[in-house]
PDB file of C-alpha atoms in Angstrom:
ATOM      1  CA  MET Y   1      11.653 -14.354  16.273  1.00  0.00           C
ATOM      2  CA  THR Y   2       8.128 -12.002  16.647  1.00  0.00           C
ATOM      3  CA  GLN Y   3       5.577 -13.522  14.503  1.00  0.00           C
ATOM      4  CA  ILE Y   4       3.234 -10.713  13.163  1.00  0.00           C
ATOM      5  CA  VAL Y   5       0.043 -11.305  10.343  1.00  0.00           C
ATOM      6  CA  LEU Y   6       0.327  -9.591   7.738  1.00  0.00           C
ATOM      7  CA  ALA Y   7      -3.149  -8.242   7.171  1.00  0.00           C
ATOM      8  CA  THR Y   8      -3.325  -8.727   3.039  1.00  0.00           C
ATOM      9  CA  GLY Y   9      -3.321 -11.443   0.561  1.00  0.00           C
ATOM     10  CA  ASN Y  10      -1.330  -9.218  -1.793  1.00  0.00           C
ATOM     11  CA  LYS Y  11       1.893 -10.737  -2.370  1.00  0.00           C
ATOM     12  CA  GLY Y  12       4.134  -7.790  -3.879  1.00  0.00           C
ATOM     13  CA  LYS Y  13       2.936  -5.864  -0.572  1.00  0.00           C
ATOM     14  CA  VAL Y  14       4.084  -9.268   1.473  1.00  0.00           C
ATOM     15  CA  LYS Y  15       7.483  -9.274   0.092  1.00  0.00           C
ATOM     16  CA  GLU Y  16       7.779  -5.601   0.332  1.00  0.00           C
ATOM     17  CA  LEU Y  17       6.839  -5.789   3.724  1.00  0.00           C
ATOM     18  CA  ALA Y  18       8.625  -9.008   4.727  1.00  0.00           C
ATOM     19  CA  GLY Y  19      12.132  -7.464   3.406  1.00  0.00           C
ATOM     20  CA  MET Y  20      12.096  -4.390   5.531  1.00  0.00           C
ATOM     21  CA  LEU Y  21      10.763  -6.446   8.622  1.00  0.00           C
ATOM     22  CA  ALA Y  22      13.545  -8.699   8.494  1.00  0.00           C
ATOM     23  CA  PRO Y  23      16.697  -6.714  10.176  1.00  0.00           C
ATOM     24  CA  LEU Y  24      13.761  -6.651  12.919  1.00  0.00           C
ATOM     25  CA  ASN Y  25      13.924 -10.805  13.498  1.00  0.00           C
ATOM     26  CA  ILE Y  26       9.947 -10.528  12.725  1.00  0.00           C
ATOM     27  CA  ASP Y  27       8.831 -13.296  10.379  1.00  0.00           C
ATOM     28  CA  VAL Y  28       6.084 -11.387   8.833  1.00  0.00           C
ATOM     29  CA  VAL Y  29       3.265 -14.389   7.634  1.00  0.00           C
ATOM     30  CA  ALA Y  30       0.451 -13.142   4.709  1.00  0.00           C
ATOM     31  CA  GLN Y  31      -3.061 -13.520   7.072  1.00  0.00           C
ATOM     32  CA  SER Y  32      -3.888 -16.357   3.994  1.00  0.00           C
ATOM     33  CA  GLU Y  33      -0.872 -18.927   6.181  1.00  0.00           C
ATOM     34  CA  PHE Y  34      -3.845 -19.096   8.914  1.00  0.00           C
ATOM     35  CA  ASN Y  35      -7.058 -19.468   6.165  1.00  0.00           C
ATOM     36  CA  VAL Y  36      -8.063 -15.954   7.104  1.00  0.00           C
ATOM     37  CA  PRO Y  37     -10.594 -14.702   4.375  1.00  0.00           C
ATOM     38  CA  ASP Y  38     -10.618 -11.469   3.258  1.00  0.00           C
ATOM     39  CA  VAL Y  39     -11.876  -8.857   5.041  1.00  0.00           C
ATOM     40  CA  PRO Y  40     -14.884  -6.283   3.764  1.00  0.00           C
ATOM     41  CA  GLU Y  41     -13.328  -2.837   3.556  1.00  0.00           C
ATOM     42  CA  THR Y  42     -15.932  -0.892   4.539  1.00  0.00           C
ATOM     43  CA  GLY Y  43     -14.016   2.255   5.670  1.00  0.00           C
ATOM     44  CA  THR Y  44     -14.247   5.706   3.621  1.00  0.00           C
ATOM     45  CA  THR Y  45     -10.816   6.399   4.084  1.00  0.00           C
ATOM     46  CA  PHE Y  46      -7.446   4.529   4.288  1.00  0.00           C
ATOM     47  CA  ILE Y  47      -7.021   4.732   8.261  1.00  0.00           C
ATOM     48  CA  GLU Y  48     -10.510   3.166   9.100  1.00  0.00           C
ATOM     49  CA  ASN Y  49      -9.470   0.273   6.537  1.00  0.00           C
ATOM     50  CA  ALA Y  50      -6.480  -0.473   7.531  1.00  0.00           C
ATOM     51  CA  ILE Y  51      -8.131  -0.551  11.435  1.00  0.00           C
ATOM     52  CA  ILE Y  52     -10.635  -2.725   9.554  1.00  0.00           C
ATOM     53  CA  LYS Y  53      -8.250  -5.060   8.216  1.00  0.00           C
ATOM     54  CA  ALA Y  54      -5.450  -5.639  11.078  1.00  0.00           C
ATOM     55  CA  ARG Y  55      -8.520  -5.738  13.361  1.00  0.00           C
ATOM     56  CA  HIS Y  56      -9.940  -8.886  11.815  1.00  0.00           C
ATOM     57  CA  ALA Y  57      -6.364 -10.347  10.697  1.00  0.00           C
ATOM     58  CA  ALA Y  58      -5.015 -10.072  14.889  1.00  0.00           C
ATOM     59  CA  LYS Y  59      -9.158 -11.457  16.331  1.00  0.00           C
ATOM     60  CA  LEU Y  60      -8.533 -14.668  13.515  1.00  0.00           C
ATOM     61  CA  THR Y  61      -5.113 -15.128  14.223  1.00  0.00           C
ATOM     62  CA  GLY Y  62      -5.052 -14.078  18.021  1.00  0.00           C
ATOM     63  CA  LYS Y  63      -1.442 -13.045  16.583  1.00  0.00           C
ATOM     64  CA  PRO Y  64      -0.478  -9.015  16.139  1.00  0.00           C
ATOM     65  CA  ALA Y  65      -1.009  -7.994  12.988  1.00  0.00           C
ATOM     66  CA  ILE Y  66       0.120  -5.183  10.613  1.00  0.00           C
ATOM     67  CA  ALA Y  67      -2.449  -4.058   7.902  1.00  0.00           C
ATOM     68  CA  ASP Y  68      -1.421  -2.003   5.114  1.00  0.00           C
ATOM     69  CA  ASP Y  69      -3.779   0.053   3.355  1.00  0.00           C
ATOM     70  CA  SER Y  70      -2.925   2.217   0.523  1.00  0.00           C
ATOM     71  CA  GLY Y  71      -3.445   3.233  -3.481  1.00  0.00           C
ATOM     72  CA  LEU Y  72      -3.062   6.195  -5.950  1.00  0.00           C
ATOM     73  CA  GLU Y  73      -4.833   9.341  -5.744  1.00  0.00           C
ATOM     74  CA  VAL Y  74      -4.718  11.578  -8.900  1.00  0.00           C
ATOM     75  CA  MET Y  75      -5.136  15.380  -8.048  1.00  0.00           C
ATOM     76  CA  SER Y  76      -6.867  16.090 -11.514  1.00  0.00           C
ATOM     77  CA  LEU Y  77      -9.786  13.319 -10.335  1.00  0.00           C
ATOM     78  CA  ALA Y  78     -10.491  14.595  -7.119  1.00  0.00           C
ATOM     79  CA  GLY Y  79      -7.556  11.986  -5.459  1.00  0.00           C
ATOM     80  CA  ALA Y  80      -9.676   9.109  -7.445  1.00  0.00           C
ATOM     81  CA  PRO Y  81      -8.936   6.007  -7.880  1.00  0.00           C
ATOM     82  CA  GLY Y  82      -8.334   6.622  -4.034  1.00  0.00           C
ATOM     83  CA  ILE Y  83      -9.534   3.965  -1.457  1.00  0.00           C
ATOM     84  CA  TYR Y  84     -10.933   1.763  -4.511  1.00  0.00           C
ATOM     85  CA  SER Y  85      -7.471   2.185  -6.242  1.00  0.00           C
ATOM     86  CA  ALA Y  86      -7.159  -2.123  -6.510  1.00  0.00           C
ATOM     87  CA  ARG Y  87     -10.622  -2.415  -7.615  1.00  0.00           C
ATOM     88  CA  TYR Y  88     -10.885   1.112  -9.821  1.00  0.00           C
ATOM     89  CA  SER Y  89     -11.841  -0.966 -12.628  1.00  0.00           C
ATOM     90  CA  GLY Y  90     -14.701  -3.317 -11.492  1.00  0.00           C
ATOM     91  CA  GLU Y  91     -14.887  -6.543  -8.837  1.00  0.00           C
ATOM     92  CA  ASN Y  92     -12.318  -8.487 -11.202  1.00  0.00           C
ATOM     93  CA  ALA Y  93     -10.116  -5.684 -11.430  1.00  0.00           C
ATOM     94  CA  THR Y  94      -6.037  -6.576 -12.463  1.00  0.00           C
ATOM     95  CA  ASP Y  95      -3.275  -4.471 -12.122  1.00  0.00           C
ATOM     96  CA  GLN Y  96      -3.552  -3.882 -16.596  1.00  0.00           C
ATOM     97  CA  SER Y  97      -7.268  -3.259 -16.350  1.00  0.00           C
ATOM     98  CA  ASN Y  98      -6.527  -0.285 -13.741  1.00  0.00           C
ATOM     99  CA  ILE Y  99      -3.767   1.002 -15.797  1.00  0.00           C
ATOM    100  CA  ASP Y 100      -5.616   0.516 -18.691  1.00  0.00           C
ATOM    101  CA  LYS Y 101      -8.616   2.601 -17.190  1.00  0.00           C
ATOM    102  CA  LEU Y 102      -6.490   5.326 -15.672  1.00  0.00           C
ATOM    103  CA  LEU Y 103      -4.794   5.969 -18.772  1.00  0.00           C
ATOM    104  CA  ASP Y 104      -8.447   6.043 -20.488  1.00  0.00           C
ATOM    105  CA  VAL Y 105      -9.847   8.757 -17.902  1.00  0.00           C
ATOM    106  CA  MET Y 106      -6.838  10.788 -18.271  1.00  0.00           C
ATOM    107  CA  ARG Y 107      -6.557  10.391 -22.530  1.00  0.00           C
ATOM    108  CA  ASP Y 108      -7.443  14.225 -22.633  1.00  0.00           C
ATOM    109  CA  THR Y 109      -5.580  15.712 -19.463  1.00  0.00           C
ATOM    110  CA  PRO Y 110      -2.409  17.946 -20.041  1.00  0.00           C
ATOM    111  CA  MET Y 111       0.774  16.643 -18.992  1.00  0.00           C
ATOM    112  CA  ILE Y 112       0.767  19.691 -16.148  1.00  0.00           C
ATOM    113  CA  SER Y 113      -2.021  18.563 -14.516  1.00  0.00           C
ATOM    114  CA  ARG Y 114      -1.190  15.300 -14.459  1.00  0.00           C
ATOM    115  CA  GLN Y 115       0.004  15.306 -10.806  1.00  0.00           C
ATOM    116  CA  ALA Y 116      -0.436  12.504  -8.402  1.00  0.00           C
ATOM    117  CA  ARG Y 117       0.623  10.689  -5.130  1.00  0.00           C
ATOM    118  CA  PHE Y 118       0.798   7.309  -3.985  1.00  0.00           C
ATOM    119  CA  VAL Y 119      -0.630   7.223  -0.144  1.00  0.00           C
ATOM    120  CA  CYS Y 120       0.022   4.627   2.581  1.00  0.00           C
ATOM    121  CA  VAL Y 121      -1.297   4.504   5.830  1.00  0.00           C
ATOM    122  CA  LEU Y 122       0.076   1.220   7.766  1.00  0.00           C
ATOM    123  CA  VAL Y 123      -1.583  -0.284  11.227  1.00  0.00           C
ATOM    124  CA  TYR Y 124      -0.221  -2.058  13.895  1.00  0.00           C
ATOM    125  CA  MET Y 125      -2.307  -3.704  16.511  1.00  0.00           C
ATOM    126  CA  ARG Y 126      -0.577  -5.534  18.996  1.00  0.00           C
ATOM    127  CA  HIS Y 127      -4.232  -7.145  19.531  1.00  0.00           C
ATOM    128  CA  TRP Y 128      -6.988  -7.196  18.216  1.00  0.00           C
ATOM    129  CA  GLN Y 129      -9.037  -5.733  20.987  1.00  0.00           C
ATOM    130  CA  ASP Y 130      -5.895  -2.436  21.120  1.00  0.00           C
ATOM    131  CA  PRO Y 131      -7.409   0.801  21.739  1.00  0.00           C
ATOM    132  CA  THR Y 132      -3.961   2.464  20.307  1.00  0.00           C
ATOM    133  CA  PRO Y 133      -2.969   1.182  17.673  1.00  0.00           C
ATOM    134  CA  ILE Y 134       0.074   2.728  15.691  1.00  0.00           C
ATOM    135  CA  ILE Y 135      -0.987   4.685  12.756  1.00  0.00           C
ATOM    136  CA  CYS Y 136       1.812   5.590  10.319  1.00  0.00           C
ATOM    137  CA  GLN Y 137       1.177   7.384   7.114  1.00  0.00           C
ATOM    138  CA  GLY Y 138       3.699   7.715   4.129  1.00  0.00           C
ATOM    139  CA  PHE Y 139       3.223  10.097   0.919  1.00  0.00           C
ATOM    140  CA  TRP Y 140       4.754   9.820  -2.292  1.00  0.00           C
ATOM    141  CA  ASN Y 141       4.976  12.871  -5.016  1.00  0.00           C
ATOM    142  CA  GLY Y 142       4.528  12.034  -8.976  1.00  0.00           C
ATOM    143  CA  SER Y 143       2.437  12.431 -11.968  1.00  0.00           C
ATOM    144  CA  ILE Y 144       0.878   9.874 -14.300  1.00  0.00           C
ATOM    145  CA  THR Y 145       2.426   9.067 -17.896  1.00  0.00           C
ATOM    146  CA  THR Y 146       0.608   8.251 -20.612  1.00  0.00           C
ATOM    147  CA  GLU Y 147       2.050   4.574 -21.186  1.00  0.00           C
ATOM    148  CA  GLN Y 148       3.804   2.030 -19.003  1.00  0.00           C
ATOM    149  CA  ASP Y 149       7.143   1.917 -18.880  1.00  0.00           C
ATOM    150  CA  GLY Y 150       9.288  -0.612 -16.677  1.00  0.00           C
ATOM    151  CA  ASN Y 151       9.116  -4.086 -15.643  1.00  0.00           C
ATOM    152  CA  ASP Y 152       8.946  -4.104 -11.944  1.00  0.00           C
ATOM    153  CA  GLY Y 153       6.354  -3.865  -9.143  1.00  0.00           C
ATOM    154  CA  PHE Y 154       2.975  -3.348  -8.834  1.00  0.00           C
ATOM    155  CA  GLY Y 155       0.268  -2.159  -8.994  1.00  0.00           C
ATOM    156  CA  TYR Y 156       0.023   1.594 -10.867  1.00  0.00           C
ATOM    157  CA  ASP Y 157       4.032   1.744 -10.658  1.00  0.00           C
ATOM    158  CA  PRO Y 158       4.222   1.547 -14.410  1.00  0.00           C
ATOM    159  CA  ILE Y 159       2.841   4.681 -15.086  1.00  0.00           C
ATOM    160  CA  PHE Y 160       3.896   6.272 -11.842  1.00  0.00           C
ATOM    161  CA  TYR Y 161       6.528   8.654 -12.690  1.00  0.00           C
ATOM    162  CA  VAL Y 162       8.898   9.395 -10.011  1.00  0.00           C
ATOM    163  CA  PRO Y 163      10.789  13.487 -11.426  1.00  0.00           C
ATOM    164  CA  SER Y 164      13.574  12.837  -8.740  1.00  0.00           C
ATOM    165  CA  GLU Y 165      14.681   9.480 -10.661  1.00  0.00           C
ATOM    166  CA  GLN Y 166      13.478  10.717 -14.303  1.00  0.00           C
ATOM    167  CA  CYS Y 167      11.950   7.177 -14.324  1.00  0.00           C
ATOM    168  CA  THR Y 168       8.453   5.532 -13.798  1.00  0.00           C
ATOM    169  CA  SER Y 169       7.982   3.602 -10.260  1.00  0.00           C
ATOM    170  CA  ALA Y 170       8.311   0.453 -11.825  1.00  0.00           C
ATOM    171  CA  GLN Y 171      11.699   1.243 -13.564  1.00  0.00           C
ATOM    172  CA  LEU Y 172      13.537   1.432 -10.024  1.00  0.00           C
ATOM    173  CA  SER Y 173      15.426  -1.536  -8.076  1.00  0.00           C
ATOM    174  CA  LYS Y 174      14.201  -2.962  -4.879  1.00  0.00           C
ATOM    175  CA  SER Y 175      16.078  -0.588  -2.404  1.00  0.00           C
ATOM    176  CA  ASP Y 176      15.738   2.416  -4.302  1.00  0.00           C
ATOM    177  CA  LYS Y 177      11.809   1.975  -4.328  1.00  0.00           C
ATOM    178  CA  ASN Y 178      12.042   1.233  -0.600  1.00  0.00           C
ATOM    179  CA  LYS Y 179      13.754   4.713  -0.236  1.00  0.00           C
ATOM    180  CA  LEU Y 180      11.507   6.717  -1.755  1.00  0.00           C
ATOM    181  CA  SER Y 181       8.021   4.774  -1.362  1.00  0.00           C
ATOM    182  CA  HIS Y 182       5.282   6.121   0.190  1.00  0.00           C
ATOM    183  CA  ARG Y 183       5.585   2.325   2.126  1.00  0.00           C
ATOM    184  CA  GLY Y 184       8.597   2.741   3.253  1.00  0.00           C
ATOM    185  CA  GLN Y 185       8.049   6.260   4.079  1.00  0.00           C
ATOM    186  CA  ALA Y 186       5.261   4.474   6.345  1.00  0.00           C
ATOM    187  CA  LEU Y 187       7.386   2.002   7.623  1.00  0.00           C
ATOM    188  CA  ALA Y 188      10.376   4.262   8.691  1.00  0.00           C
ATOM    189  CA  GLN Y 189       7.920   5.872  11.100  1.00  0.00           C
ATOM    190  CA  LEU Y 190       6.286   2.090  12.123  1.00  0.00           C
ATOM    191  CA  ILE Y 191      10.083   0.590  12.403  1.00  0.00           C
ATOM    192  CA  PRO Y 192      11.112   2.303  15.152  1.00  0.00           C
ATOM    193  CA  GLN Y 193       7.878   1.994  17.398  1.00  0.00           C
ATOM    194  CA  LEU Y 194       7.707  -1.989  16.203  1.00  0.00           C
ATOM    195  CA  GLN Y 195      10.666  -2.690  18.083  1.00  0.00           C
ATOM    196  CA  ALA Y 196       9.785  -0.858  21.910  1.00  0.00           C
ATOM    197  CA  GLN Y 197       6.786  -3.205  20.828  1.00  0.00           C
ATOM    198  CA  VAL Y 198       8.212  -5.987  19.815  1.00  0.00           C
TER     199      VAL Y 198
END
């Protein structure tokens, strides 16, 4: 079984990716299992930040690494919170404080102007000096609701409305979310390339 380090401490992301990669006989281990500290995300794009995180994890563990950088882009807010999604409400942000801030900022935004999309960039590095990392991107279009609904998922899922399913992301089953989501789409691109590598 191939072991790949996942360059995140986010338990939700570890669980989601580990479940999706299990059929490939890949053991996904969170970087925290190797005492790898978080690295400052100094990039200005999802791609830059994912590369920074994958390189850091691969360097400190000596193992191949996958990094995920993802977030929510709201069109009427010029793409905010974007790369700052996880800390939108400040340094000690929680999922709930981020949701509260976004709903407050969009309080007077009409339904017609609440379009948003989740973005996910996955980067796979064979080793920390890998000159050709695999980069995959997924996008999931929807809109921001005016109030929370649903108990599953994490992050902004309770306020991300999925038109095709007529519910929020937090109301979807895990398997439906994996099929539709930005992370699911990025992973669908990554899997055949990983199969060729591992």
